[in-house]
Amino acid sequence: MLGGITITDFLAKAAPDAPPWQSDGTHHVTVHADTLRSVVRAVAQDPASYAKLRMAETRTTAHRLAAVPASAAGYSLSVPPTEGARALGVLDGIADAVTNGMDATEAQAWRTDVVRGLVHEHTESAPKGSPDPQAADLVAAWLRTLQEVPEEQRFDRMRSQGTDMARTWAEGRKMDEQTQQGLLAEVQRSALSAYREVKL
């Protein structure tokens, strides 16, 4: 829902008096994007909780990318990475909103705890014998990218997560250079737009 591109069912049932509904064996309840973001922001005050949310979105993005058929083109090819980047951009904006009122030391401690929490959350909660190895590989590749940069730059590097994951995915699909560059530009715009919306 944070990505907000393919949630037409939620939008169609967004009336304030709309009851919970069922689809694909799962029950849903509509929550407006602004309300959802406010809840996520409140939860994110705790860096460990933010790390859990971030890892959950990381896995969701990876599963959606892994599920794209080999024959996909156009909209069906561009929406999964763009939607994932948008959701991650929302989380980037929420992180800035959370740390905005802190002094420099508090903000740095929060950011450091988030990065450590991501690694811990991945280690502790990664499904054993994942039925979706491609998605698991995408998550692991992104964490390796994060850990390869100097520690003081890791939190800032999270801002490019949507692009990093889309690039790894595109390279794994052996996407031609022109298609890949166009897609990555779209992904970057999506993440930045979402980040700015939350920052406003």
Tab-separated table of C-alpha atoms in Angstrom:
chain	number	residue	atom	x	y	z
A	1	MET	CA	0.000	0.000	0.000
A	2	LEU	CA	2.913	2.371	0.573
A	3	GLY	CA	3.796	2.046	-3.118
A	4	GLY	CA	0.287	3.030	-4.116
A	5	ILE	CA	0.367	2.098	-7.807
A	6	THR	CA	-1.520	-1.210	-8.053
A	7	ILE	CA	-3.933	-0.840	-5.130
A	8	THR	CA	-7.090	-0.223	-7.139
A	9	ASP	CA	-9.099	-2.579	-4.920
A	10	PHE	CA	-8.154	-0.541	-1.885
A	11	LEU	CA	-9.015	2.730	-3.623
A	12	ALA	CA	-12.377	1.411	-4.796
A	13	LYS	CA	-13.250	0.436	-1.224
A	14	ALA	CA	-11.893	3.572	0.435
A	15	ALA	CA	-15.198	5.034	1.636
A	16	PRO	CA	-15.119	5.771	5.395
A	17	ASP	CA	-17.983	3.332	6.024
A	18	ALA	CA	-16.620	0.551	3.774
A	19	PRO	CA	-16.428	-2.757	5.668
A	20	PRO	CA	-13.458	-5.156	5.632
A	21	TRP	CA	-13.381	-7.308	2.504
A	22	GLN	CA	-11.910	-10.578	1.320
A	23	SER	CA	-9.751	-11.350	-1.708
A	24	ASP	CA	-7.589	-14.377	-2.535
A	25	GLY	CA	-8.352	-15.928	0.838
A	26	THR	CA	-7.099	-12.876	2.762
A	27	HIS	CA	-9.101	-10.287	4.664
A	28	HIS	CA	-8.379	-6.612	4.004
A	29	VAL	CA	-9.390	-3.265	5.417
A	30	THR	CA	-8.872	0.005	3.617
A	31	VAL	CA	-6.585	2.534	5.249
A	32	HIS	CA	-6.012	5.865	3.532
A	33	ALA	CA	-2.388	6.476	2.561
A	34	ASP	CA	-2.038	9.511	4.836
A	35	THR	CA	-3.356	7.538	7.807
A	36	LEU	CA	-1.070	4.618	7.040
A	37	ARG	CA	1.945	6.899	6.790
A	38	SER	CA	1.088	8.522	10.124
A	39	VAL	CA	0.917	5.110	11.785
A	40	VAL	CA	4.204	4.026	10.211
A	41	ARG	CA	5.828	7.266	11.334
A	42	ALA	CA	4.676	6.695	14.921
A	43	VAL	CA	5.972	3.112	14.884
A	44	ALA	CA	9.256	4.277	13.333
A	45	GLN	CA	10.168	6.321	16.395
A	46	ASP	CA	11.722	3.063	17.578
A	47	PRO	CA	14.653	2.230	15.266
A	48	ALA	CA	14.239	-1.532	15.730
A	49	SER	CA	10.606	-1.268	14.635
A	50	TYR	CA	11.573	0.859	11.642
A	51	ALA	CA	14.154	-1.778	10.681
A	52	LYS	CA	11.442	-4.478	10.823
A	53	LEU	CA	9.169	-2.399	8.584
A	54	ARG	CA	12.031	-1.696	6.188
A	55	MET	CA	12.978	-5.362	5.963
A	56	ALA	CA	9.349	-6.348	5.415
A	57	GLU	CA	9.119	-3.890	2.515
A	58	THR	CA	12.474	-5.107	1.197
A	59	ARG	CA	11.160	-8.668	1.080
A	60	THR	CA	7.855	-7.567	-0.461
A	61	THR	CA	9.723	-5.703	-3.199
A	62	ALA	CA	12.004	-8.695	-3.825
A	63	HIS	CA	9.053	-11.108	-4.102
A	64	ARG	CA	7.269	-8.823	-6.567
A	65	LEU	CA	10.382	-8.495	-8.697
A	66	ALA	CA	11.011	-12.238	-8.661
A	67	ALA	CA	7.419	-12.877	-9.759
A	68	VAL	CA	7.689	-10.819	-12.973
A	69	PRO	CA	7.421	-13.230	-15.929
A	70	ALA	CA	10.376	-13.518	-18.283
A	71	SER	CA	8.151	-12.329	-21.144
A	72	ALA	CA	6.993	-9.160	-19.335
A	73	ALA	CA	7.269	-5.840	-21.168
A	74	GLY	CA	5.964	-2.299	-20.821
A	75	TYR	CA	3.688	-1.668	-17.845
A	76	SER	CA	3.971	-5.220	-16.446
A	77	LEU	CA	7.767	-4.889	-16.481
A	78	SER	CA	8.018	-1.375	-15.028
A	79	VAL	CA	5.372	-1.371	-12.292
A	80	PRO	CA	6.923	-3.857	-9.805
A	81	PRO	CA	10.312	-2.081	-9.483
A	82	THR	CA	8.677	1.357	-9.610
A	83	GLU	CA	6.128	0.484	-6.944
A	84	GLY	CA	8.813	-1.025	-4.719
A	85	ALA	CA	11.004	2.049	-5.083
A	86	ARG	CA	8.051	4.281	-4.260
A	87	ALA	CA	7.309	2.355	-1.045
A	88	LEU	CA	10.975	2.515	-0.037
A	89	GLY	CA	11.002	6.238	-0.852
A	90	VAL	CA	8.069	6.714	1.525
A	91	LEU	CA	10.073	4.954	4.229
A	92	ASP	CA	13.065	7.212	3.462
A	93	GLY	CA	10.873	10.261	3.957
A	94	ILE	CA	9.478	8.855	7.193
A	95	ALA	CA	13.021	8.248	8.469
A	96	ASP	CA	13.894	11.897	7.833
A	97	ALA	CA	10.660	13.041	9.476
A	98	VAL	CA	11.415	10.942	12.565
A	99	THR	CA	14.968	12.252	12.957
A	100	ASN	CA	14.111	15.853	12.066
A	101	GLY	CA	13.316	16.812	15.663
A	102	MET	CA	16.347	15.070	17.184
A	103	ASP	CA	19.710	16.589	17.928
A	104	ALA	CA	22.628	15.383	15.803
A	105	THR	CA	23.778	12.741	18.294
A	106	GLU	CA	20.300	11.259	18.742
A	107	ALA	CA	19.671	11.225	15.004
A	108	GLN	CA	22.970	9.480	14.299
A	109	ALA	CA	22.267	6.887	16.999
A	110	TRP	CA	18.819	6.225	15.477
A	111	ARG	CA	20.300	5.776	12.000
A	112	THR	CA	23.064	3.485	13.263
A	113	ASP	CA	20.538	1.353	15.142
A	114	VAL	CA	18.393	1.088	12.001
A	115	VAL	CA	21.253	-0.208	9.861
A	116	ARG	CA	22.276	-2.717	12.530
A	117	GLY	CA	18.650	-3.714	12.960
A	118	LEU	CA	18.274	-4.448	9.248
A	119	VAL	CA	21.155	-6.909	9.306
A	120	HIS	CA	19.871	-8.487	12.535
A	121	GLU	CA	16.279	-8.650	11.265
A	122	HIS	CA	17.412	-10.346	8.068
A	123	THR	CA	19.498	-12.875	9.996
A	124	GLU	CA	16.848	-13.613	12.611
A	125	SER	CA	13.706	-13.683	10.476
A	126	ALA	CA	14.864	-14.848	7.049
A	127	PRO	CA	12.731	-17.845	6.026
A	128	LYS	CA	14.773	-21.042	6.160
A	129	GLY	CA	14.769	-22.916	2.879
A	130	SER	CA	12.973	-20.062	1.131
A	131	PRO	CA	10.474	-21.241	-1.511
A	132	ASP	CA	11.458	-18.144	-3.502
A	133	PRO	CA	15.261	-18.299	-3.861
A	134	GLN	CA	15.359	-15.480	-6.427
A	135	ALA	CA	13.670	-13.104	-3.969
A	136	ALA	CA	15.981	-14.251	-1.174
A	137	ASP	CA	18.980	-13.610	-3.438
A	138	LEU	CA	17.745	-10.071	-4.213
A	139	VAL	CA	17.436	-9.280	-0.497
A	140	ALA	CA	20.878	-10.734	0.247
A	141	ALA	CA	22.454	-8.840	-2.662
A	142	TRP	CA	21.039	-5.547	-1.421
A	143	LEU	CA	22.323	-6.171	2.116
A	144	ARG	CA	25.776	-6.964	0.704
A	145	THR	CA	25.696	-3.678	-1.222
A	146	LEU	CA	24.755	-1.848	1.977
A	147	GLN	CA	27.511	-3.483	4.006
A	148	GLU	CA	30.177	-2.844	1.369
A	149	VAL	CA	30.021	0.925	1.845
A	150	PRO	CA	31.767	2.563	4.839
A	151	GLU	CA	29.695	2.360	8.008
A	152	GLU	CA	29.125	6.114	8.213
A	153	GLN	CA	27.629	6.113	4.683
A	154	ARG	CA	25.314	3.120	5.049
A	155	PHE	CA	22.201	4.949	6.128
A	156	ASP	CA	22.499	7.454	3.275
A	157	ARG	CA	23.008	4.548	0.863
A	158	MET	CA	19.592	3.244	1.867
A	159	ARG	CA	18.113	6.117	-0.166
A	160	SER	CA	19.161	4.270	-3.335
A	161	GLN	CA	17.733	0.902	-2.266
A	162	GLY	CA	14.941	0.819	-4.841
A	163	THR	CA	17.415	1.534	-7.630
A	164	ASP	CA	19.991	-0.908	-6.279
A	165	MET	CA	17.456	-3.727	-6.110
A	166	ALA	CA	16.028	-2.911	-9.544
A	167	ARG	CA	19.530	-2.866	-11.060
A	168	THR	CA	20.414	-6.269	-9.567
A	169	TRP	CA	17.104	-7.662	-10.807
A	170	ALA	CA	17.533	-6.179	-14.299
A	171	GLU	CA	21.068	-7.531	-14.600
A	172	GLY	CA	19.855	-10.963	-13.496
A	173	ARG	CA	17.261	-10.860	-16.274
A	174	LYS	CA	19.996	-9.864	-18.754
A	175	MET	CA	17.929	-6.820	-19.675
A	176	ASP	CA	19.283	-4.840	-22.623
A	177	GLU	CA	21.093	-1.633	-21.706
A	178	GLN	CA	18.553	0.785	-23.164
A	179	THR	CA	15.601	-0.854	-21.419
A	180	GLN	CA	17.535	-1.085	-18.159
A	181	GLN	CA	18.598	2.568	-18.166
A	182	GLY	CA	15.080	3.750	-18.946
A	183	LEU	CA	13.653	1.568	-16.203
A	184	LEU	CA	16.210	2.687	-13.603
A	185	ALA	CA	15.499	6.337	-14.400
A	186	GLU	CA	11.798	5.674	-13.823
A	187	VAL	CA	12.561	3.882	-10.559
A	188	GLN	CA	14.710	6.782	-9.322
A	189	ARG	CA	11.979	9.307	-10.145
A	190	SER	CA	9.400	7.211	-8.320
A	191	ALA	CA	11.499	6.940	-5.145
A	192	LEU	CA	12.359	10.642	-5.140
A	193	SER	CA	8.764	11.688	-5.736
A	194	ALA	CA	7.525	9.556	-2.828
A	195	TYR	CA	10.294	10.841	-0.571
A	196	ARG	CA	9.390	14.445	-1.346
A	197	GLU	CA	5.688	13.817	-0.731
A	198	VAL	CA	6.408	12.577	2.771
A	199	LYS	CA	8.910	15.364	3.450
A	200	LEU	CA	6.324	18.065	2.665
